[in-house]
């Protein structure tokens, strides 16, 4: 009786697709380790069609180059790619400076910004690339579509970027991650 109650509390995706405890640990470790690395970090995951288990592609590796990642993505098969990519964002300090006209005796010793000094801020977005090639068959499309939100929630990514071709990786930092360098 209790087992049925537990199933009712789970989404249908959670009942169909599974993660081993080892895979969940790998997802957590990757998220924590890649959050401040000054190079791209990526891992590829797939769905085992036999038992609908989501696991890391073998041989398990962490990619540090988008070119290497592009080479290893299959042409006709979907994949989930977890990516942490450092992105430089330029800030114009003058845009955030208060007006000197508002200066009072209480804040006269404050340092005022002058000109348009540029500061670079490095962000580390953690995203999931939902790689779904145009040439993949409809059965695989449905399989991966059903697991998309479960993978997103389990891996705790900030956002999903849909990709239809591995060639889109070259434009990814500027187009989807906000890189201004």
JSON list of C-alpha atoms in Angstrom, two decimals:
[
{"chain": "A", "resi": 1, "resn": "UNK", "atom": "CA", "xyz": [0.00, 0.00, 0.00]},
{"chain": "A", "resi": 2, "resn": "UNK", "atom": "CA", "xyz": [2.76, 2.43, 0.90]},
{"chain": "A", "resi": 3, "resn": "UNK", "atom": "CA", "xyz": [4.58, 1.68, -2.38]},
{"chain": "A", "resi": 4, "resn": "UNK", "atom": "CA", "xyz": [1.59, 2.94, -4.41]},
{"chain": "A", "resi": 5, "resn": "UNK", "atom": "CA", "xyz": [1.51, 6.15, -2.38]},
{"chain": "A", "resi": 6, "resn": "UNK", "atom": "CA", "xyz": [5.18, 6.73, -3.15]},
{"chain": "A", "resi": 7, "resn": "UNK", "atom": "CA", "xyz": [4.58, 6.22, -6.86]},
{"chain": "A", "resi": 8, "resn": "UNK", "atom": "CA", "xyz": [1.73, 8.71, -6.83]},
{"chain": "A", "resi": 9, "resn": "UNK", "atom": "CA", "xyz": [4.10, 11.34, -5.41]},
{"chain": "A", "resi": 10, "resn": "UNK", "atom": "CA", "xyz": [6.63, 10.83, -8.23]},
{"chain": "A", "resi": 11, "resn": "UNK", "atom": "CA", "xyz": [6.24, 12.26, -11.70]},
{"chain": "A", "resi": 12, "resn": "UNK", "atom": "CA", "xyz": [5.74, 9.84, -14.56]},
{"chain": "A", "resi": 13, "resn": "UNK", "atom": "CA", "xyz": [9.27, 10.66, -15.78]},
{"chain": "A", "resi": 14, "resn": "UNK", "atom": "CA", "xyz": [10.73, 9.65, -12.42]},
{"chain": "A", "resi": 15, "resn": "UNK", "atom": "CA", "xyz": [8.97, 6.30, -12.67]},
{"chain": "A", "resi": 16, "resn": "UNK", "atom": "CA", "xyz": [10.20, 5.59, -16.20]},
{"chain": "A", "resi": 17, "resn": "UNK", "atom": "CA", "xyz": [13.75, 7.00, -16.21]},
{"chain": "A", "resi": 18, "resn": "UNK", "atom": "CA", "xyz": [16.29, 6.17, -13.53]},
{"chain": "A", "resi": 19, "resn": "UNK", "atom": "CA", "xyz": [19.63, 7.34, -12.19]},
{"chain": "A", "resi": 20, "resn": "UNK", "atom": "CA", "xyz": [21.91, 5.08, -10.20]},
{"chain": "A", "resi": 21, "resn": "UNK", "atom": "CA", "xyz": [23.26, 6.54, -6.96]},
{"chain": "A", "resi": 22, "resn": "UNK", "atom": "CA", "xyz": [26.68, 6.53, -8.64]},
{"chain": "A", "resi": 23, "resn": "UNK", "atom": "CA", "xyz": [25.37, 8.67, -11.52]},
{"chain": "A", "resi": 24, "resn": "UNK", "atom": "CA", "xyz": [23.71, 11.10, -9.12]},
{"chain": "A", "resi": 25, "resn": "UNK", "atom": "CA", "xyz": [27.02, 11.44, -7.27]},
{"chain": "A", "resi": 26, "resn": "UNK", "atom": "CA", "xyz": [28.83, 12.10, -10.58]},
{"chain": "A", "resi": 27, "resn": "UNK", "atom": "CA", "xyz": [26.30, 14.81, -11.43]},
{"chain": "A", "resi": 28, "resn": "UNK", "atom": "CA", "xyz": [26.77, 16.51, -8.07]},
{"chain": "A", "resi": 29, "resn": "UNK", "atom": "CA", "xyz": [30.57, 16.23, -8.18]},
{"chain": "A", "resi": 30, "resn": "UNK", "atom": "CA", "xyz": [30.69, 17.70, -11.69]},
{"chain": "A", "resi": 31, "resn": "UNK", "atom": "CA", "xyz": [28.46, 20.62, -10.72]},
{"chain": "A", "resi": 32, "resn": "UNK", "atom": "CA", "xyz": [30.60, 21.46, -7.71]},
{"chain": "A", "resi": 33, "resn": "UNK", "atom": "CA", "xyz": [34.02, 20.93, -9.34]},
{"chain": "A", "resi": 34, "resn": "UNK", "atom": "CA", "xyz": [33.28, 22.79, -12.56]},
{"chain": "A", "resi": 35, "resn": "UNK", "atom": "CA", "xyz": [31.85, 25.92, -10.97]},
{"chain": "A", "resi": 36, "resn": "UNK", "atom": "CA", "xyz": [35.12, 27.88, -10.81]},
{"chain": "A", "resi": 37, "resn": "UNK", "atom": "CA", "xyz": [37.41, 26.28, -13.39]},
{"chain": "A", "resi": 38, "resn": "UNK", "atom": "CA", "xyz": [38.83, 28.72, -15.94]},
{"chain": "A", "resi": 39, "resn": "UNK", "atom": "CA", "xyz": [38.21, 26.41, -18.90]},
{"chain": "A", "resi": 40, "resn": "UNK", "atom": "CA", "xyz": [35.06, 24.86, -20.32]},
{"chain": "A", "resi": 41, "resn": "UNK", "atom": "CA", "xyz": [34.01, 21.66, -18.57]},
{"chain": "A", "resi": 42, "resn": "UNK", "atom": "CA", "xyz": [31.51, 19.28, -20.19]},
{"chain": "A", "resi": 43, "resn": "UNK", "atom": "CA", "xyz": [30.17, 15.76, -19.74]},
{"chain": "A", "resi": 44, "resn": "UNK", "atom": "CA", "xyz": [27.93, 13.78, -22.08]},
{"chain": "A", "resi": 45, "resn": "UNK", "atom": "CA", "xyz": [24.98, 11.72, -20.81]},
{"chain": "A", "resi": 46, "resn": "UNK", "atom": "CA", "xyz": [22.67, 9.33, -22.66]},
{"chain": "A", "resi": 47, "resn": "UNK", "atom": "CA", "xyz": [19.63, 7.14, -22.02]},
{"chain": "A", "resi": 48, "resn": "UNK", "atom": "CA", "xyz": [20.19, 3.39, -22.07]},
{"chain": "A", "resi": 49, "resn": "UNK", "atom": "CA", "xyz": [17.31, 2.10, -24.20]},
{"chain": "A", "resi": 50, "resn": "UNK", "atom": "CA", "xyz": [17.23, -1.29, -22.43]},
{"chain": "A", "resi": 51, "resn": "UNK", "atom": "CA", "xyz": [16.31, -0.02, -18.98]},
{"chain": "A", "resi": 52, "resn": "UNK", "atom": "CA", "xyz": [15.82, 3.77, -19.47]},
{"chain": "A", "resi": 53, "resn": "UNK", "atom": "CA", "xyz": [18.71, 4.55, -17.18]},
{"chain": "A", "resi": 54, "resn": "UNK", "atom": "CA", "xyz": [20.38, 7.92, -17.70]},
{"chain": "A", "resi": 55, "resn": "UNK", "atom": "CA", "xyz": [24.14, 7.57, -17.44]},
{"chain": "A", "resi": 56, "resn": "UNK", "atom": "CA", "xyz": [27.41, 9.10, -18.51]},
{"chain": "A", "resi": 57, "resn": "UNK", "atom": "CA", "xyz": [28.71, 8.20, -21.95]},
{"chain": "A", "resi": 58, "resn": "UNK", "atom": "CA", "xyz": [31.61, 5.73, -21.93]},
{"chain": "A", "resi": 59, "resn": "UNK", "atom": "CA", "xyz": [34.49, 6.24, -21.71]},
{"chain": "A", "resi": 60, "resn": "UNK", "atom": "CA", "xyz": [33.58, 8.67, -18.93]},
{"chain": "A", "resi": 61, "resn": "UNK", "atom": "CA", "xyz": [35.46, 11.89, -19.44]},
{"chain": "A", "resi": 62, "resn": "UNK", "atom": "CA", "xyz": [35.27, 15.59, -18.75]},
{"chain": "A", "resi": 63, "resn": "UNK", "atom": "CA", "xyz": [35.83, 17.64, -21.89]},
{"chain": "A", "resi": 64, "resn": "UNK", "atom": "CA", "xyz": [37.86, 20.84, -21.59]},
{"chain": "A", "resi": 65, "resn": "UNK", "atom": "CA", "xyz": [37.49, 21.89, -25.22]},
{"chain": "A", "resi": 66, "resn": "UNK", "atom": "CA", "xyz": [34.33, 22.60, -27.19]},
{"chain": "A", "resi": 67, "resn": "UNK", "atom": "CA", "xyz": [36.09, 21.26, -30.31]},
{"chain": "A", "resi": 68, "resn": "UNK", "atom": "CA", "xyz": [36.71, 17.87, -28.65]},
{"chain": "A", "resi": 69, "resn": "UNK", "atom": "CA", "xyz": [33.11, 17.83, -27.44]},
{"chain": "A", "resi": 70, "resn": "UNK", "atom": "CA", "xyz": [31.86, 18.56, -30.96]},
{"chain": "A", "resi": 71, "resn": "UNK", "atom": "CA", "xyz": [33.88, 15.63, -32.35]},
{"chain": "A", "resi": 72, "resn": "UNK", "atom": "CA", "xyz": [32.40, 13.18, -29.84]},
{"chain": "A", "resi": 73, "resn": "UNK", "atom": "CA", "xyz": [28.73, 14.10, -30.28]},
{"chain": "A", "resi": 74, "resn": "UNK", "atom": "CA", "xyz": [26.97, 11.50, -32.45]},
{"chain": "A", "resi": 75, "resn": "UNK", "atom": "CA", "xyz": [25.42, 12.68, -35.72]},
{"chain": "A", "resi": 76, "resn": "UNK", "atom": "CA", "xyz": [22.05, 10.90, -35.39]},
{"chain": "A", "resi": 77, "resn": "UNK", "atom": "CA", "xyz": [21.52, 10.33, -31.67]},
{"chain": "A", "resi": 78, "resn": "UNK", "atom": "CA", "xyz": [20.36, 12.77, -28.97]},
{"chain": "A", "resi": 79, "resn": "UNK", "atom": "CA", "xyz": [22.44, 13.49, -25.89]},
{"chain": "A", "resi": 80, "resn": "UNK", "atom": "CA", "xyz": [22.32, 15.57, -22.73]},
{"chain": "A", "resi": 81, "resn": "UNK", "atom": "CA", "xyz": [25.51, 17.60, -22.32]},
{"chain": "A", "resi": 82, "resn": "UNK", "atom": "CA", "xyz": [26.26, 19.29, -19.02]},
{"chain": "A", "resi": 83, "resn": "UNK", "atom": "CA", "xyz": [28.43, 22.35, -19.56]},
{"chain": "A", "resi": 84, "resn": "UNK", "atom": "CA", "xyz": [30.09, 24.86, -17.30]},
{"chain": "A", "resi": 85, "resn": "UNK", "atom": "CA", "xyz": [31.78, 27.54, -19.38]},
{"chain": "A", "resi": 86, "resn": "UNK", "atom": "CA", "xyz": [33.58, 30.63, -18.01]},
{"chain": "A", "resi": 87, "resn": "UNK", "atom": "CA", "xyz": [32.20, 33.78, -19.62]},
{"chain": "A", "resi": 88, "resn": "UNK", "atom": "CA", "xyz": [33.72, 37.26, -19.39]},
{"chain": "A", "resi": 89, "resn": "UNK", "atom": "CA", "xyz": [31.21, 40.06, -19.08]},
{"chain": "A", "resi": 90, "resn": "UNK", "atom": "CA", "xyz": [32.40, 43.65, -19.31]},
{"chain": "A", "resi": 91, "resn": "UNK", "atom": "CA", "xyz": [30.89, 46.14, -16.89]},
{"chain": "A", "resi": 92, "resn": "UNK", "atom": "CA", "xyz": [30.98, 49.86, -17.36]},
{"chain": "A", "resi": 93, "resn": "UNK", "atom": "CA", "xyz": [31.63, 51.19, -13.86]},
{"chain": "A", "resi": 94, "resn": "UNK", "atom": "CA", "xyz": [30.36, 54.66, -14.80]},
{"chain": "A", "resi": 95, "resn": "UNK", "atom": "CA", "xyz": [26.94, 53.19, -15.46]},
{"chain": "A", "resi": 96, "resn": "UNK", "atom": "CA", "xyz": [26.72, 52.19, -11.77]},
{"chain": "A", "resi": 97, "resn": "UNK", "atom": "CA", "xyz": [28.19, 55.38, -10.28]},
{"chain": "A", "resi": 98, "resn": "UNK", "atom": "CA", "xyz": [25.96, 57.77, -8.39]},
{"chain": "A", "resi": 99, "resn": "UNK", "atom": "CA", "xyz": [25.73, 61.29, -9.69]},
{"chain": "A", "resi": 100, "resn": "UNK", "atom": "CA", "xyz": [28.27, 63.76, -8.20]},
{"chain": "A", "resi": 101, "resn": "UNK", "atom": "CA", "xyz": [25.39, 66.26, -7.98]},
{"chain": "A", "resi": 102, "resn": "UNK", "atom": "CA", "xyz": [23.88, 64.15, -5.20]},
{"chain": "A", "resi": 103, "resn": "UNK", "atom": "CA", "xyz": [27.02, 64.49, -3.07]},
{"chain": "A", "resi": 104, "resn": "UNK", "atom": "CA", "xyz": [26.48, 65.54, 0.55]},
{"chain": "A", "resi": 105, "resn": "UNK", "atom": "CA", "xyz": [28.82, 66.16, 3.43]},
{"chain": "A", "resi": 106, "resn": "UNK", "atom": "CA", "xyz": [28.00, 62.67, 4.72]},
{"chain": "A", "resi": 107, "resn": "UNK", "atom": "CA", "xyz": [29.38, 60.98, 1.61]},
{"chain": "A", "resi": 108, "resn": "UNK", "atom": "CA", "xyz": [32.00, 63.50, 0.42]},
{"chain": "A", "resi": 109, "resn": "UNK", "atom": "CA", "xyz": [34.88, 61.16, 1.20]},
{"chain": "A", "resi": 110, "resn": "UNK", "atom": "CA", "xyz": [33.51, 58.48, -1.12]},
{"chain": "A", "resi": 111, "resn": "UNK", "atom": "CA", "xyz": [35.60, 57.67, -4.18]},
{"chain": "A", "resi": 112, "resn": "UNK", "atom": "CA", "xyz": [33.87, 58.70, -7.38]},
{"chain": "A", "resi": 113, "resn": "UNK", "atom": "CA", "xyz": [34.29, 56.82, -10.60]},
{"chain": "A", "resi": 114, "resn": "UNK", "atom": "CA", "xyz": [35.40, 58.79, -13.58]},
{"chain": "A", "resi": 115, "resn": "UNK", "atom": "CA", "xyz": [35.24, 58.13, -17.27]},
{"chain": "A", "resi": 116, "resn": "UNK", "atom": "CA", "xyz": [34.24, 54.71, -18.52]},
{"chain": "A", "resi": 117, "resn": "UNK", "atom": "CA", "xyz": [36.62, 52.33, -16.80]},
{"chain": "A", "resi": 118, "resn": "UNK", "atom": "CA", "xyz": [35.90, 48.76, -17.87]},
{"chain": "A", "resi": 119, "resn": "UNK", "atom": "CA", "xyz": [35.86, 45.89, -15.40]},
{"chain": "A", "resi": 120, "resn": "UNK", "atom": "CA", "xyz": [35.61, 42.29, -16.45]},
{"chain": "A", "resi": 121, "resn": "UNK", "atom": "CA", "xyz": [33.44, 39.94, -14.48]},
{"chain": "A", "resi": 122, "resn": "UNK", "atom": "CA", "xyz": [33.75, 36.20, -15.00]},
{"chain": "A", "resi": 123, "resn": "UNK", "atom": "CA", "xyz": [30.55, 34.21, -14.73]},
{"chain": "A", "resi": 124, "resn": "UNK", "atom": "CA", "xyz": [30.33, 30.42, -14.72]},
{"chain": "A", "resi": 125, "resn": "UNK", "atom": "CA", "xyz": [26.95, 29.46, -16.17]},
{"chain": "A", "resi": 126, "resn": "UNK", "atom": "CA", "xyz": [26.02, 25.81, -15.66]},
{"chain": "A", "resi": 127, "resn": "UNK", "atom": "CA", "xyz": [23.74, 24.72, -18.49]},
{"chain": "A", "resi": 128, "resn": "UNK", "atom": "CA", "xyz": [22.44, 21.59, -20.12]},
{"chain": "A", "resi": 129, "resn": "UNK", "atom": "CA", "xyz": [22.76, 21.31, -23.86]},
{"chain": "A", "resi": 130, "resn": "UNK", "atom": "CA", "xyz": [19.78, 19.35, -25.13]},
{"chain": "A", "resi": 131, "resn": "UNK", "atom": "CA", "xyz": [21.39, 17.94, -28.26]},
{"chain": "A", "resi": 132, "resn": "UNK", "atom": "CA", "xyz": [18.66, 16.67, -30.58]},
{"chain": "A", "resi": 133, "resn": "UNK", "atom": "CA", "xyz": [19.92, 16.26, -34.17]},
{"chain": "A", "resi": 134, "resn": "UNK", "atom": "CA", "xyz": [17.42, 16.81, -36.96]},
{"chain": "A", "resi": 135, "resn": "UNK", "atom": "CA", "xyz": [18.35, 13.40, -38.41]},
{"chain": "A", "resi": 136, "resn": "UNK", "atom": "CA", "xyz": [17.46, 11.37, -35.31]},
{"chain": "A", "resi": 137, "resn": "UNK", "atom": "CA", "xyz": [14.44, 9.06, -35.42]},
{"chain": "A", "resi": 138, "resn": "UNK", "atom": "CA", "xyz": [11.14, 9.89, -33.76]},
{"chain": "A", "resi": 139, "resn": "UNK", "atom": "CA", "xyz": [11.38, 7.14, -31.13]},
{"chain": "A", "resi": 140, "resn": "UNK", "atom": "CA", "xyz": [14.62, 8.62, -29.77]},
{"chain": "A", "resi": 141, "resn": "UNK", "atom": "CA", "xyz": [13.16, 12.14, -29.95]},
{"chain": "A", "resi": 142, "resn": "UNK", "atom": "CA", "xyz": [10.26, 11.05, -27.73]},
{"chain": "A", "resi": 143, "resn": "UNK", "atom": "CA", "xyz": [12.54, 9.15, -25.34]},
{"chain": "A", "resi": 144, "resn": "UNK", "atom": "CA", "xyz": [14.81, 12.14, -24.75]},
{"chain": "A", "resi": 145, "resn": "UNK", "atom": "CA", "xyz": [11.95, 14.66, -24.66]},
{"chain": "A", "resi": 146, "resn": "UNK", "atom": "CA", "xyz": [10.35, 12.67, -21.85]},
{"chain": "A", "resi": 147, "resn": "UNK", "atom": "CA", "xyz": [13.54, 12.78, -19.77]},
{"chain": "A", "resi": 148, "resn": "UNK", "atom": "CA", "xyz": [14.54, 16.39, -20.46]},
{"chain": "A", "resi": 149, "resn": "UNK", "atom": "CA", "xyz": [13.00, 18.00, -17.35]},
{"chain": "A", "resi": 150, "resn": "UNK", "atom": "CA", "xyz": [14.04, 15.12, -15.08]},
{"chain": "A", "resi": 151, "resn": "UNK", "atom": "CA", "xyz": [17.65, 15.49, -16.25]},
{"chain": "A", "resi": 152, "resn": "UNK", "atom": "CA", "xyz": [17.42, 19.25, -15.76]},
{"chain": "A", "resi": 153, "resn": "UNK", "atom": "CA", "xyz": [16.13, 18.91, -12.20]},
{"chain": "A", "resi": 154, "resn": "UNK", "atom": "CA", "xyz": [18.49, 16.10, -11.21]},
{"chain": "A", "resi": 155, "resn": "UNK", "atom": "CA", "xyz": [21.59, 17.86, -12.55]},
{"chain": "A", "resi": 156, "resn": "UNK", "atom": "CA", "xyz": [20.44, 21.24, -11.15]},
{"chain": "A", "resi": 157, "resn": "UNK", "atom": "CA", "xyz": [21.40, 23.25, -14.24]},
{"chain": "A", "resi": 158, "resn": "UNK", "atom": "CA", "xyz": [20.54, 26.93, -14.52]},
{"chain": "A", "resi": 159, "resn": "UNK", "atom": "CA", "xyz": [19.08, 26.65, -18.01]},
{"chain": "A", "resi": 160, "resn": "UNK", "atom": "CA", "xyz": [18.65, 24.44, -21.06]},
{"chain": "A", "resi": 161, "resn": "UNK", "atom": "CA", "xyz": [20.05, 25.29, -24.50]},
{"chain": "A", "resi": 162, "resn": "UNK", "atom": "CA", "xyz": [18.47, 23.36, -27.38]},
{"chain": "A", "resi": 163, "resn": "UNK", "atom": "CA", "xyz": [20.88, 22.31, -30.15]},
{"chain": "A", "resi": 164, "resn": "UNK", "atom": "CA", "xyz": [20.19, 20.55, -33.44]},
{"chain": "A", "resi": 165, "resn": "UNK", "atom": "CA", "xyz": [23.77, 20.37, -34.70]},
{"chain": "A", "resi": 166, "resn": "UNK", "atom": "CA", "xyz": [27.18, 19.95, -33.11]},
{"chain": "A", "resi": 167, "resn": "UNK", "atom": "CA", "xyz": [28.41, 22.90, -35.21]},
{"chain": "A", "resi": 168, "resn": "UNK", "atom": "CA", "xyz": [26.31, 25.20, -32.98]},
{"chain": "A", "resi": 169, "resn": "UNK", "atom": "CA", "xyz": [28.91, 24.71, -30.22]},
{"chain": "A", "resi": 170, "resn": "UNK", "atom": "CA", "xyz": [31.25, 27.28, -31.79]},
{"chain": "A", "resi": 171, "resn": "UNK", "atom": "CA", "xyz": [28.64, 30.07, -31.38]},
{"chain": "A", "resi": 172, "resn": "UNK", "atom": "CA", "xyz": [27.51, 28.93, -27.95]},
{"chain": "A", "resi": 173, "resn": "UNK", "atom": "CA", "xyz": [29.54, 31.26, -25.67]},
{"chain": "A", "resi": 174, "resn": "UNK", "atom": "CA", "xyz": [28.50, 34.45, -27.48]},
{"chain": "A", "resi": 175, "resn": "UNK", "atom": "CA", "xyz": [24.99, 33.48, -28.49]},
{"chain": "A", "resi": 176, "resn": "UNK", "atom": "CA", "xyz": [23.65, 31.68, -25.42]},
{"chain": "A", "resi": 177, "resn": "UNK", "atom": "CA", "xyz": [26.00, 32.29, -22.49]},
{"chain": "A", "resi": 178, "resn": "UNK", "atom": "CA", "xyz": [26.50, 36.05, -22.82]},
{"chain": "A", "resi": 179, "resn": "UNK", "atom": "CA", "xyz": [30.24, 36.14, -23.51]},
{"chain": "A", "resi": 180, "resn": "UNK", "atom": "CA", "xyz": [31.31, 39.68, -24.47]},
{"chain": "A", "resi": 181, "resn": "UNK", "atom": "CA", "xyz": [35.05, 39.06, -24.84]}
]
